[in-house]
Short mmCIF file of C-alpha atoms in Angstrom, two decimals:
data_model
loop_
_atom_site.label_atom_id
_atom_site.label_comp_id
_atom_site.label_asym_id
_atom_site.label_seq_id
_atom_site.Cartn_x
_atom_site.Cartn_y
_atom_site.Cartn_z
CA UNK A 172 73.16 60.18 98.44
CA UNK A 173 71.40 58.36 95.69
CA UNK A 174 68.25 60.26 95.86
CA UNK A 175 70.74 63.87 95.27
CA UNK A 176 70.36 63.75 91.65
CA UNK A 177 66.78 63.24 91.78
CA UNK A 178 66.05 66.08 93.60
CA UNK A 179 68.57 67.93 91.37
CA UNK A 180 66.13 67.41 88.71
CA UNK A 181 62.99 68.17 90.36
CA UNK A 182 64.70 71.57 90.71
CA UNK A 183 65.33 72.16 87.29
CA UNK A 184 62.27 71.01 86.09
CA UNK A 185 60.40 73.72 88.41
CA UNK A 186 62.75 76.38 87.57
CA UNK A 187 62.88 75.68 84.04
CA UNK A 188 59.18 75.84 83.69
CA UNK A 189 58.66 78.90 85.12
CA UNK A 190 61.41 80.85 82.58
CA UNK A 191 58.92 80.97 79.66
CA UNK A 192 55.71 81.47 82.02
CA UNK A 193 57.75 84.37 82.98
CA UNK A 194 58.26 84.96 79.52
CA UNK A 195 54.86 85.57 79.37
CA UNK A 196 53.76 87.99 81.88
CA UNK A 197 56.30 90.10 80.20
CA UNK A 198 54.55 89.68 77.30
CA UNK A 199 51.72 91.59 78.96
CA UNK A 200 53.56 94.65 79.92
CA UNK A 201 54.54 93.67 83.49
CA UNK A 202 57.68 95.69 84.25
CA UNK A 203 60.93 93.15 84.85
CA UNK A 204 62.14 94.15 87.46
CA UNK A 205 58.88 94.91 89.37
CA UNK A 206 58.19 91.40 87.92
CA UNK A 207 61.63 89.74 89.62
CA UNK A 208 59.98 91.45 93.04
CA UNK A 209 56.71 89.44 92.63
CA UNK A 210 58.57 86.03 92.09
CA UNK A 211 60.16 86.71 94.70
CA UNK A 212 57.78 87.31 96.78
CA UNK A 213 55.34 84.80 95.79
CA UNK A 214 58.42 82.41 96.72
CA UNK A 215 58.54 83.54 100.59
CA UNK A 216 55.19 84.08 101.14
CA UNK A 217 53.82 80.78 99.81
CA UNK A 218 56.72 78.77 101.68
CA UNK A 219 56.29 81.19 104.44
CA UNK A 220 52.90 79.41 105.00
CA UNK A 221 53.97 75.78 103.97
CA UNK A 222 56.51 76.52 107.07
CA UNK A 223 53.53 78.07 109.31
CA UNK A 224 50.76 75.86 108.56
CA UNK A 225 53.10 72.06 108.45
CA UNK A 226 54.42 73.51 111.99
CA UNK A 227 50.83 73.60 113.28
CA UNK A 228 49.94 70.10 111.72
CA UNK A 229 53.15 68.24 112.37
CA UNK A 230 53.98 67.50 109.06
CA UNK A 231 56.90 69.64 108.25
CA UNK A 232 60.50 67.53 108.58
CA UNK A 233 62.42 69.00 111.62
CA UNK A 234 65.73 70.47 110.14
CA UNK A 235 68.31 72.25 111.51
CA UNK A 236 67.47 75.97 111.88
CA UNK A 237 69.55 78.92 110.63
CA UNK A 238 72.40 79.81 113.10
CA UNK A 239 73.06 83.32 113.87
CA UNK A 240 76.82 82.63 111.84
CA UNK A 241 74.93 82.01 109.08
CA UNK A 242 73.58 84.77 108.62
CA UNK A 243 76.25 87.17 106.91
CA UNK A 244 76.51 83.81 104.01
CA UNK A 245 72.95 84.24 104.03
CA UNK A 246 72.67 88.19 102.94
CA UNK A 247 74.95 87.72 100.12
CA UNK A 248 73.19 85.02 98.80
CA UNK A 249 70.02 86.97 98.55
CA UNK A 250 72.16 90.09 96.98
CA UNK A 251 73.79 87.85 94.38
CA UNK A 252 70.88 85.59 94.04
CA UNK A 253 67.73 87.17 95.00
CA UNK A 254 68.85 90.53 93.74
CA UNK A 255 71.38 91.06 91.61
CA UNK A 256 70.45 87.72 89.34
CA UNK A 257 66.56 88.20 88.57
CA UNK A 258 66.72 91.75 87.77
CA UNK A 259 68.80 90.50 84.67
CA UNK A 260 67.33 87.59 84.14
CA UNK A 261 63.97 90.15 83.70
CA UNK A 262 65.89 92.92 81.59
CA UNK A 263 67.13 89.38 79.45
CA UNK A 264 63.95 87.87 79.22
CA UNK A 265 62.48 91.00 77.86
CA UNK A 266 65.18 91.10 75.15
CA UNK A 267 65.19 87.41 73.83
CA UNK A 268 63.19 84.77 72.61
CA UNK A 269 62.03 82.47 75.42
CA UNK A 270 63.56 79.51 74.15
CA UNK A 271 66.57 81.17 73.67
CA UNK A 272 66.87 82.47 77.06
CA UNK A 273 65.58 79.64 78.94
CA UNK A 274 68.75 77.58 76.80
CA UNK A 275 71.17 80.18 77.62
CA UNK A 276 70.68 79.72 81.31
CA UNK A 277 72.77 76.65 80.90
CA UNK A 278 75.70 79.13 81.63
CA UNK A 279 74.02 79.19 85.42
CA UNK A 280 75.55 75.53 85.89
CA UNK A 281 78.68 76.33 84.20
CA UNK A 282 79.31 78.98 86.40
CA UNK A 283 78.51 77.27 89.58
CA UNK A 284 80.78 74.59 88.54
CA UNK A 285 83.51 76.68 87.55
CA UNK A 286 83.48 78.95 90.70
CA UNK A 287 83.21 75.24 92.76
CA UNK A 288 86.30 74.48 91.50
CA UNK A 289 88.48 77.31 91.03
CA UNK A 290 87.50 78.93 94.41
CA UNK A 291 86.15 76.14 96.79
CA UNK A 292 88.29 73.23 95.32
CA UNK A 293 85.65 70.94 94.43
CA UNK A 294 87.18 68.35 92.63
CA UNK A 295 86.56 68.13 88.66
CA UNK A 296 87.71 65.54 86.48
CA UNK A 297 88.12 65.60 82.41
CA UNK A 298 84.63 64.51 82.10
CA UNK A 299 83.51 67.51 84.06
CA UNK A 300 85.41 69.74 82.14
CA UNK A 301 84.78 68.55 78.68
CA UNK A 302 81.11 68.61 79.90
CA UNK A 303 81.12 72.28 80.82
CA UNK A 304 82.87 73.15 77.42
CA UNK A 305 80.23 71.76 75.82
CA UNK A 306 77.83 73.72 77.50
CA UNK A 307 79.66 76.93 77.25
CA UNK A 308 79.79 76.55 73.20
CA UNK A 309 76.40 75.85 73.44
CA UNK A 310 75.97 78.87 74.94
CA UNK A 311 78.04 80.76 72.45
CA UNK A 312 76.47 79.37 69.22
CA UNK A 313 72.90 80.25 70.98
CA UNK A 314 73.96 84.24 71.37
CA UNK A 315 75.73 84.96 68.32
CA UNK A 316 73.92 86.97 66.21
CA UNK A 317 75.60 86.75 62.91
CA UNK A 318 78.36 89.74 64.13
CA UNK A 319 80.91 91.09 66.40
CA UNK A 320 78.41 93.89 66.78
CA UNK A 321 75.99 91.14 67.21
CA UNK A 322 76.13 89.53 70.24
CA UNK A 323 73.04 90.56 71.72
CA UNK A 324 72.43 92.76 75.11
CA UNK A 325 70.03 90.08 75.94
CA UNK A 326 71.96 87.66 76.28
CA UNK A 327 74.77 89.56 77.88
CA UNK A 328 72.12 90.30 80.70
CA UNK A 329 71.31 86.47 81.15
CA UNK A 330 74.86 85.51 80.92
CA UNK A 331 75.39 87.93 84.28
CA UNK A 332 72.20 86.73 86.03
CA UNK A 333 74.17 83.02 85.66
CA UNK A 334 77.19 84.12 86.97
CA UNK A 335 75.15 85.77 89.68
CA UNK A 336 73.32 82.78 90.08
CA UNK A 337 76.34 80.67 90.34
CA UNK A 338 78.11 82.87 93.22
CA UNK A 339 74.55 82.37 95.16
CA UNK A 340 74.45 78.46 94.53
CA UNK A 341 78.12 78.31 95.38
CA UNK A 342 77.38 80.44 99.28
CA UNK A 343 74.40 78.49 99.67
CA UNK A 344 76.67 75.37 100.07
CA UNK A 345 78.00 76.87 103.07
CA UNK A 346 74.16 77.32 104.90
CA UNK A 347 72.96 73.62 103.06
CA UNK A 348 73.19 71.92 106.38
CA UNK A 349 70.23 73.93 107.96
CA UNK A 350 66.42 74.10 106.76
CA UNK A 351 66.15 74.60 103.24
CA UNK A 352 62.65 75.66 103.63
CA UNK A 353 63.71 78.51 105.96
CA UNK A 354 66.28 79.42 103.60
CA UNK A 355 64.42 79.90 100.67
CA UNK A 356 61.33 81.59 102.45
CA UNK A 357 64.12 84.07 104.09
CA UNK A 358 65.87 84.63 100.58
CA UNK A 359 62.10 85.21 98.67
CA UNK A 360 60.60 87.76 101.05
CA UNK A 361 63.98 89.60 101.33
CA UNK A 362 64.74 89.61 97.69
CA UNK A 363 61.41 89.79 96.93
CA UNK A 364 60.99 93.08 98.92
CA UNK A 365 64.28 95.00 97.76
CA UNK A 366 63.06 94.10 94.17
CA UNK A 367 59.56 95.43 94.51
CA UNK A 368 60.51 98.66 96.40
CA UNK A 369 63.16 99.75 93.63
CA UNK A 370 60.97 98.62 91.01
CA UNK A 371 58.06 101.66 92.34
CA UNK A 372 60.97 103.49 93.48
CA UNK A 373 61.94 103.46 89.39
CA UNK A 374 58.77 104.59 88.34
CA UNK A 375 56.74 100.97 87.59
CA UNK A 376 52.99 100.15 88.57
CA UNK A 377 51.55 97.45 89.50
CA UNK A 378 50.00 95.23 87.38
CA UNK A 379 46.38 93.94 87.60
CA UNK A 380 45.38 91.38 90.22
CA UNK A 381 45.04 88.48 87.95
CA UNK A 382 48.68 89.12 87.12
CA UNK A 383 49.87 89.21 90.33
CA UNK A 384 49.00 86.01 91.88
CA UNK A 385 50.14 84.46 88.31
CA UNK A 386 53.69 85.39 89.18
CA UNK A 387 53.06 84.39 93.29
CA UNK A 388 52.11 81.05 91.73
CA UNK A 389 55.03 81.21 89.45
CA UNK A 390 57.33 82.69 91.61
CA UNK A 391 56.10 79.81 93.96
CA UNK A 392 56.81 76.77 92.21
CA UNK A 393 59.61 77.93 89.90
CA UNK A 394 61.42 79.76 92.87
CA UNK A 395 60.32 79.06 96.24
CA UNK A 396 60.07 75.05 95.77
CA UNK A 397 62.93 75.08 93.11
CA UNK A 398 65.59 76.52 95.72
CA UNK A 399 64.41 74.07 98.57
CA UNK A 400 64.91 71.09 96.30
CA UNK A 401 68.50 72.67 95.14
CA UNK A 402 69.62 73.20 98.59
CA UNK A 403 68.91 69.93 99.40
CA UNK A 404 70.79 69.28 96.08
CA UNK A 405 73.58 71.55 97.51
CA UNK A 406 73.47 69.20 100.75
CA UNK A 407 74.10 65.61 98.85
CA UNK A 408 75.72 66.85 96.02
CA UNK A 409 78.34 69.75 96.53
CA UNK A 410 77.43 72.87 94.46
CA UNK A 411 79.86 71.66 91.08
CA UNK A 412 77.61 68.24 90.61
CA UNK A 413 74.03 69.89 91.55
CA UNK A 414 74.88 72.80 89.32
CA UNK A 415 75.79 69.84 86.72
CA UNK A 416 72.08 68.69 87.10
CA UNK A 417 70.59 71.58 87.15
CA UNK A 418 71.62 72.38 83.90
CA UNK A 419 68.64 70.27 82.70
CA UNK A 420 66.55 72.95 83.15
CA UNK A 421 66.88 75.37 79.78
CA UNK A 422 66.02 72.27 77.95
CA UNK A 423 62.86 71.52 79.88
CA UNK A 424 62.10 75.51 79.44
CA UNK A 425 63.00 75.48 76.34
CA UNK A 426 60.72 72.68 75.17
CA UNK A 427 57.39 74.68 77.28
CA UNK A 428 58.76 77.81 75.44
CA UNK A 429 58.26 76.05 71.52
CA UNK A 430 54.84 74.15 72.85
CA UNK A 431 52.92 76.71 75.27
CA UNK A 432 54.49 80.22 73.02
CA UNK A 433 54.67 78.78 69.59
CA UNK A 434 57.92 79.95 69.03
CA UNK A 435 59.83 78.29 65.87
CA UNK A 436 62.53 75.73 66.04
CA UNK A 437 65.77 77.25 64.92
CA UNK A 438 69.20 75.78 63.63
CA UNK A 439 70.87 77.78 66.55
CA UNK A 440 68.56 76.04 68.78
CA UNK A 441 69.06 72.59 67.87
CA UNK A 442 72.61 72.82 67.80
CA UNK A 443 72.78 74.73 70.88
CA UNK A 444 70.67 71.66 72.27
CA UNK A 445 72.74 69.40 70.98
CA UNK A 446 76.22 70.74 72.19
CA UNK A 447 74.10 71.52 75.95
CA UNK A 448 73.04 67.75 75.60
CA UNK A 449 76.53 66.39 75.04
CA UNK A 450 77.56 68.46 78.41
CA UNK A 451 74.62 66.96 80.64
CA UNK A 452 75.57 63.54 79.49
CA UNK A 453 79.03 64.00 80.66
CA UNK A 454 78.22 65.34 83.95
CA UNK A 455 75.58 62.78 84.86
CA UNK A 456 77.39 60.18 83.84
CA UNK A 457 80.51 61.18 86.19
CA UNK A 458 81.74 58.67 88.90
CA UNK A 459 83.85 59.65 91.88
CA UNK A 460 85.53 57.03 93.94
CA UNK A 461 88.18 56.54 96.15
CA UNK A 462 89.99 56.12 99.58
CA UNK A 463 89.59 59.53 101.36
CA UNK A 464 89.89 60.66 105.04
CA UNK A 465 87.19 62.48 107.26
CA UNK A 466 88.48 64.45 109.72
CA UNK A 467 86.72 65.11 113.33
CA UNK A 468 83.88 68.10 112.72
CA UNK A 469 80.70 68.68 114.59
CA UNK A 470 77.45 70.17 113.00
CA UNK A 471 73.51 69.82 112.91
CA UNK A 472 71.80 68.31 110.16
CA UNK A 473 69.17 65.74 109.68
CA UNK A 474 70.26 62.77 109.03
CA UNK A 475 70.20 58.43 109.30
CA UNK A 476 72.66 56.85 111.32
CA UNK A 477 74.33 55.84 107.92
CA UNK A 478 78.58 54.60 107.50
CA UNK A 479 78.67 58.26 108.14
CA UNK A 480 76.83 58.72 111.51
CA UNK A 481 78.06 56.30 113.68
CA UNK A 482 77.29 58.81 117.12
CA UNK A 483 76.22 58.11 120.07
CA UNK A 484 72.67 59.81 121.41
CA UNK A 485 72.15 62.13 124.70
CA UNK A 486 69.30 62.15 127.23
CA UNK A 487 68.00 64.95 125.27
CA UNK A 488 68.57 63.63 121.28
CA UNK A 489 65.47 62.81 119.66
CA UNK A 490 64.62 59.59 118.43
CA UNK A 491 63.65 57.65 115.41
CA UNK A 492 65.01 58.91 112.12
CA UNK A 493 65.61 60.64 109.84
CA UNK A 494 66.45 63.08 112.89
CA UNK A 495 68.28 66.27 113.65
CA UNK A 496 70.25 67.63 116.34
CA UNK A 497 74.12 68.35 116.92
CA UNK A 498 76.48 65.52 116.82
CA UNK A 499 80.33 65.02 116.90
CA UNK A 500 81.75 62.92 113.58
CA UNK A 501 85.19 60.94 114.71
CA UNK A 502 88.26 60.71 112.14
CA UNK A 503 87.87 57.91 109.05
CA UNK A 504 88.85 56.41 106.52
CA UNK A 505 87.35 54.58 103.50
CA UNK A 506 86.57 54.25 100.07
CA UNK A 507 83.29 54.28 98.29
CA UNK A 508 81.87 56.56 95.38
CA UNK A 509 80.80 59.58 96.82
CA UNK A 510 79.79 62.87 95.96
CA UNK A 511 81.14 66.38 97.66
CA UNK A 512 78.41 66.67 100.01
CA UNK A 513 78.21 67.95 103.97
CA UNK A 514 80.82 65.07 104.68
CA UNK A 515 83.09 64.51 101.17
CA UNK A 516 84.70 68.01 101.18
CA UNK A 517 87.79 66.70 101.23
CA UNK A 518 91.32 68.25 99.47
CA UNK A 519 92.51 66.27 96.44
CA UNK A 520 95.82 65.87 94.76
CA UNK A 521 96.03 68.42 91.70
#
């Protein structure tokens, strides 16, 4: 889909955003992983009543809901994702510069990429690869600290919340299909609640009201909104290309970090930046095309009736489009660039 990358990038720029806003509620002596809770949370709830309130007015797309065999795919996404990768993302953020961190978190599309390819066989060319080495000695250069003894804790902790991150965006492929919205509003208040209750459970307080809704409205925007736009990524794209995109976002964070926190402009950080740049440029810049074959499937999605959805309608189908409902795809084949998306997960020769 042409518009995949697009919303790639509307994703990153929320997400990447919201890393140094974080950044500073920290600052004020929220505790991070009390603080991973309230994004969280701030991410269901506020999508929670998009969802209720477009119902009521008819303005919400229909998309396919969450089946009940999604739902074991969806509890390990919010463990990896919604658990597992903000509480070190916090313990990170709390450790490093913002700039630095919200760089670092390059490694996030890295990862996705590398466990697209190693474990679901998403296909990866040199370009791809090159790309992601790039990024990683971005990464590297970024961390070091001037000594084996050096590397920084910090960074070690937002290194894991991208490989956590990664496994999530990778599991989330398998539930792109149905409503993003529903996804990421389950995801938030689940995540959201585990966070909060260990977080009191640990000992921390809550912080002042004002402080609160900040990270709701944070958590909102650079969470909630973020994660619909990537799974719609995930949907178009395949999980290797939108993590590819996403990578866009440290830089965008990274540039709020030095304007809205005043924090300097480092040699590490320009030629961390550079080497990240290099890998983005690669990766956006890929083309994929050639004669492949679509076996028969069935699934619910919405869709056009596009090369790709050539069906024919029941009694009970809706009408107009875009539209959703269950529909049978027959064998093809064809060539045409194409991304890995719902219909281009396809084997290729190694």
């Amino acid at each position: 889909m042409k518009n995949g990358p697009v919303i790639a990038l509307i994703s990153a720029l929320l997400f990447g955003a919201g890393t140094p806003l974080a950044k500073l509620l920290l600052g004020d002596g929220v505790d991070p992983w009390l603080l991973a809770g309230l994004l969280y949370l701030g991410s269901g709830i506020g999508l929670g009543l998009y969802h209720m309130i477009g119902r009521v007015a008819g303005a919400v797309p229909r998309e396919a809901p969450l089946a009940r065999g999604d739902l074991f795919w969806l509890a390990l996404v919010v463990l990896a994702g919604g658990v597992i990768g903000p509480v070190l993302l916090m313990i990170g953020l709390a450790q490093s510069a913002a700039s630095t961190a919200a760089l670092l978190l390059n490694v996030e599309g890295l990862a996705t990429m590398g466990i697209a390819w190693v474990v679901f066989r998403e296909a990866v060319d040199r370009r791809l690869l090159l790309g992601a080495f790039a990024i990683l000695a971005g990464a590297v250069v970024l961390s070091w600290q001037g000594g084996p003894g050096d590397f920084g804790m910090g960074a070690l902790a937002i290194v894991g919340a991208c490989v956590a991150w990664g496994i999530d965006n990778n599991l989330t492929r398998k539930l792109s299909a149905a409503d993003p919205v529903q996804i990421a509003m389950v995801k938030g208040l689940a995540a959201g609640s585990v966070n909060l209750v260990l977080a009191l459970a640990h000992g921390a307080t809550l912080p002042p009201l004002p402080a609160i809704a900040a990270a709701g409205a944070i958590g909102f925007l650079g969470y909630g909104v973020s994660l619909v736009m990537f799974v719609l990524a995930l949907r178009h794209l395949g999980a290797g290309r939108a993590g590819a995109y996403f990578s866009s976002a440290p830089f965008i964070g990274a540039v709020v970090a030095v304007l809205l926190l005043g924090e300097p402009v480092t040699g590490h950080l320009v030629v961390a930046a550079l080497l990240m740049g290099v890998g983005l440029f690669l990766h956006l810049a890929e083309r994929h095309d050639h004669e492949h074959t679509h076996e028969a499937m069935g699934h619910a999605h919405r869709h056009v009736h596009d090369i790709h959805h050539q069906h024919e309608h029941g009694p009970d189908d809706p009408s107009g489009e875009p539209h959703t409902h269950f529909h049978r795809h027959a064998p093809m084949t064809h060539r045409h660039p194409h991304y890995p998306d719902l219909h281009h997960r396809h084997g290729h020769a190694r």
